Amino acid sequence: LYPPSALKFFAPYIRGMHAKDALMPVAGEFKKIEVLPGEGDSDFPTLVKILKEIGYNGSISIENEKFDDPNYEENIQKTKKYLEDLIG
């Protein structure tokens, strides 16, 4: 998870974005829990807003490594709609 200021700082170097989200681990846990973009701790509305502000017009790749999830394709479509709604 990167603060919005980091995105602005690296703006000239951004050539692509991967959309992936997670719930950060709590004390005593070592692994974050992957969830769909918009359901975790990443602030996608702010990230997309900043990408628009800096004139980013590249792709946003949906990253989902849960290939064995029976809802895999549905989750990809849900994420696609979520991102399209944010982009406008």
PDB file of C-alpha atoms in Angstrom:
ATOM      1  CA  LEU A   1       0.000   0.000   0.000  1.00  0.00           C
ATOM      2  CA  TYR A   2       1.484   3.268  -1.098  1.00  0.00           C
ATOM      3  CA  PRO A   3       0.461   6.687   0.118  1.00  0.00           C
ATOM      4  CA  PRO A   4      -0.937   9.028  -2.527  1.00  0.00           C
ATOM      5  CA  SER A   5       2.148  11.232  -2.185  1.00  0.00           C
ATOM      6  CA  ALA A   6       4.295   8.356  -3.460  1.00  0.00           C
ATOM      7  CA  LEU A   7       2.119   8.028  -6.548  1.00  0.00           C
ATOM      8  CA  LYS A   8       2.536  11.741  -7.261  1.00  0.00           C
ATOM      9  CA  PHE A   9       6.300  11.520  -6.692  1.00  0.00           C
ATOM     10  CA  PHE A  10       6.703   8.608  -9.128  1.00  0.00           C
ATOM     11  CA  ALA A  11       4.199  10.007 -11.667  1.00  0.00           C
ATOM     12  CA  PRO A  12       6.784  10.622 -14.424  1.00  0.00           C
ATOM     13  CA  TYR A  13       7.860   6.990 -14.300  1.00  0.00           C
ATOM     14  CA  ILE A  14       4.464   5.251 -14.231  1.00  0.00           C
ATOM     15  CA  ARG A  15       3.961   3.145 -17.353  1.00  0.00           C
ATOM     16  CA  GLY A  16       1.363   0.693 -16.075  1.00  0.00           C
ATOM     17  CA  MET A  17      -0.737  -0.184 -13.069  1.00  0.00           C
ATOM     18  CA  HIS A  18      -1.829  -3.494 -11.588  1.00  0.00           C
ATOM     19  CA  ALA A  19      -5.061  -3.541  -9.602  1.00  0.00           C
ATOM     20  CA  LYS A  20      -4.705  -5.845  -6.628  1.00  0.00           C
ATOM     21  CA  ASP A  21      -5.962  -5.440  -3.076  1.00  0.00           C
ATOM     22  CA  ALA A  22      -5.508  -7.064   0.309  1.00  0.00           C
ATOM     23  CA  LEU A  23      -6.297  -6.789   3.956  1.00  0.00           C
ATOM     24  CA  MET A  24      -3.097  -6.059   5.813  1.00  0.00           C
ATOM     25  CA  PRO A  25      -2.059  -8.587   8.445  1.00  0.00           C
ATOM     26  CA  VAL A  26      -2.884  -7.988  12.070  1.00  0.00           C
ATOM     27  CA  ALA A  27      -0.478  -8.594  14.918  1.00  0.00           C
ATOM     28  CA  GLY A  28       0.696 -12.184  15.008  1.00  0.00           C
ATOM     29  CA  GLU A  29      -0.170 -12.886  11.362  1.00  0.00           C
ATOM     30  CA  PHE A  30       2.451 -12.955   8.647  1.00  0.00           C
ATOM     31  CA  LYS A  31       0.383 -12.952   5.513  1.00  0.00           C
ATOM     32  CA  LYS A  32      -2.011 -10.425   4.091  1.00  0.00           C
ATOM     33  CA  ILE A  33      -5.344 -11.708   2.801  1.00  0.00           C
ATOM     34  CA  GLU A  34      -5.968 -11.059  -0.892  1.00  0.00           C
ATOM     35  CA  VAL A  35      -9.399  -9.618  -1.679  1.00  0.00           C
ATOM     36  CA  LEU A  36     -10.961  -7.979  -4.717  1.00  0.00           C
ATOM     37  CA  PRO A  37      -9.963  -4.389  -5.481  1.00  0.00           C
ATOM     38  CA  GLY A  38     -12.195  -2.094  -3.483  1.00  0.00           C
ATOM     39  CA  GLU A  39     -12.666  -4.626  -0.676  1.00  0.00           C
ATOM     40  CA  GLY A  40      -9.257  -4.239   0.962  1.00  0.00           C
ATOM     41  CA  ASP A  41      -7.024  -1.574   2.414  1.00  0.00           C
ATOM     42  CA  SER A  42      -5.985   0.081  -0.870  1.00  0.00           C
ATOM     43  CA  ASP A  43      -7.656   3.409  -1.622  1.00  0.00           C
ATOM     44  CA  PHE A  44      -8.544   2.896  -5.280  1.00  0.00           C
ATOM     45  CA  PRO A  45     -10.804   5.981  -5.563  1.00  0.00           C
ATOM     46  CA  THR A  46      -7.898   8.205  -4.534  1.00  0.00           C
ATOM     47  CA  LEU A  47      -5.402   6.303  -6.682  1.00  0.00           C
ATOM     48  CA  VAL A  48      -7.586   6.619  -9.798  1.00  0.00           C
ATOM     49  CA  LYS A  49      -8.198  10.306  -9.038  1.00  0.00           C
ATOM     50  CA  ILE A  50      -4.450  10.937  -8.858  1.00  0.00           C
ATOM     51  CA  LEU A  51      -3.822   8.936 -12.036  1.00  0.00           C
ATOM     52  CA  LYS A  52      -6.323  11.210 -13.794  1.00  0.00           C
ATOM     53  CA  GLU A  53      -4.672  14.331 -12.321  1.00  0.00           C
ATOM     54  CA  ILE A  54      -1.234  13.325 -13.590  1.00  0.00           C
ATOM     55  CA  GLY A  55      -2.618  12.527 -17.050  1.00  0.00           C
ATOM     56  CA  TYR A  56      -2.097   8.782 -16.920  1.00  0.00           C
ATOM     57  CA  ASN A  57      -3.762   7.135 -19.894  1.00  0.00           C
ATOM     58  CA  GLY A  58      -2.227   3.675 -19.739  1.00  0.00           C
ATOM     59  CA  SER A  59      -3.778   0.386 -18.821  1.00  0.00           C
ATOM     60  CA  ILE A  60      -4.846  -0.906 -15.437  1.00  0.00           C
ATOM     61  CA  SER A  61      -4.277  -4.656 -15.330  1.00  0.00           C
ATOM     62  CA  ILE A  62      -6.467  -6.735 -13.056  1.00  0.00           C
ATOM     63  CA  GLU A  63      -4.230  -8.974 -10.980  1.00  0.00           C
ATOM     64  CA  ASN A  64      -5.923 -11.987  -9.425  1.00  0.00           C
ATOM     65  CA  GLU A  65      -3.928 -15.088  -8.584  1.00  0.00           C
ATOM     66  CA  LYS A  66      -6.813 -17.150  -7.202  1.00  0.00           C
ATOM     67  CA  PHE A  67      -7.122 -19.343 -10.289  1.00  0.00           C
ATOM     68  CA  ASP A  68      -8.713 -22.175  -8.338  1.00  0.00           C
ATOM     69  CA  ASP A  69     -11.551 -19.972  -7.032  1.00  0.00           C
ATOM     70  CA  PRO A  70     -14.844 -21.178  -8.552  1.00  0.00           C
ATOM     71  CA  ASN A  71     -15.864 -17.501  -8.876  1.00  0.00           C
ATOM     72  CA  TYR A  72     -12.654 -16.492 -10.663  1.00  0.00           C
ATOM     73  CA  GLU A  73     -14.274 -15.209 -13.877  1.00  0.00           C
ATOM     74  CA  GLU A  74     -17.106 -13.527 -11.962  1.00  0.00           C
ATOM     75  CA  ASN A  75     -14.539 -11.809  -9.724  1.00  0.00           C
ATOM     76  CA  ILE A  76     -12.628 -10.529 -12.753  1.00  0.00           C
ATOM     77  CA  GLN A  77     -15.856  -9.098 -14.217  1.00  0.00           C
ATOM     78  CA  LYS A  78     -16.780  -7.532 -10.851  1.00  0.00           C
ATOM     79  CA  THR A  79     -13.335  -5.931 -10.600  1.00  0.00           C
ATOM     80  CA  LYS A  80     -13.553  -4.693 -14.193  1.00  0.00           C
ATOM     81  CA  LYS A  81     -16.881  -2.983 -13.472  1.00  0.00           C
ATOM     82  CA  TYR A  82     -15.553  -1.502 -10.224  1.00  0.00           C
ATOM     83  CA  LEU A  83     -12.561   0.022 -12.008  1.00  0.00           C
ATOM     84  CA  GLU A  84     -14.644   1.240 -14.965  1.00  0.00           C
ATOM     85  CA  ASP A  85     -17.010   2.981 -12.543  1.00  0.00           C
ATOM     86  CA  LEU A  86     -14.075   4.708 -10.845  1.00  0.00           C
ATOM     87  CA  ILE A  87     -12.519   5.754 -14.137  1.00  0.00           C
ATOM     88  CA  GLY A  88     -15.831   7.102 -15.377  1.00  0.00           C
TER      89      GLY A  88
END
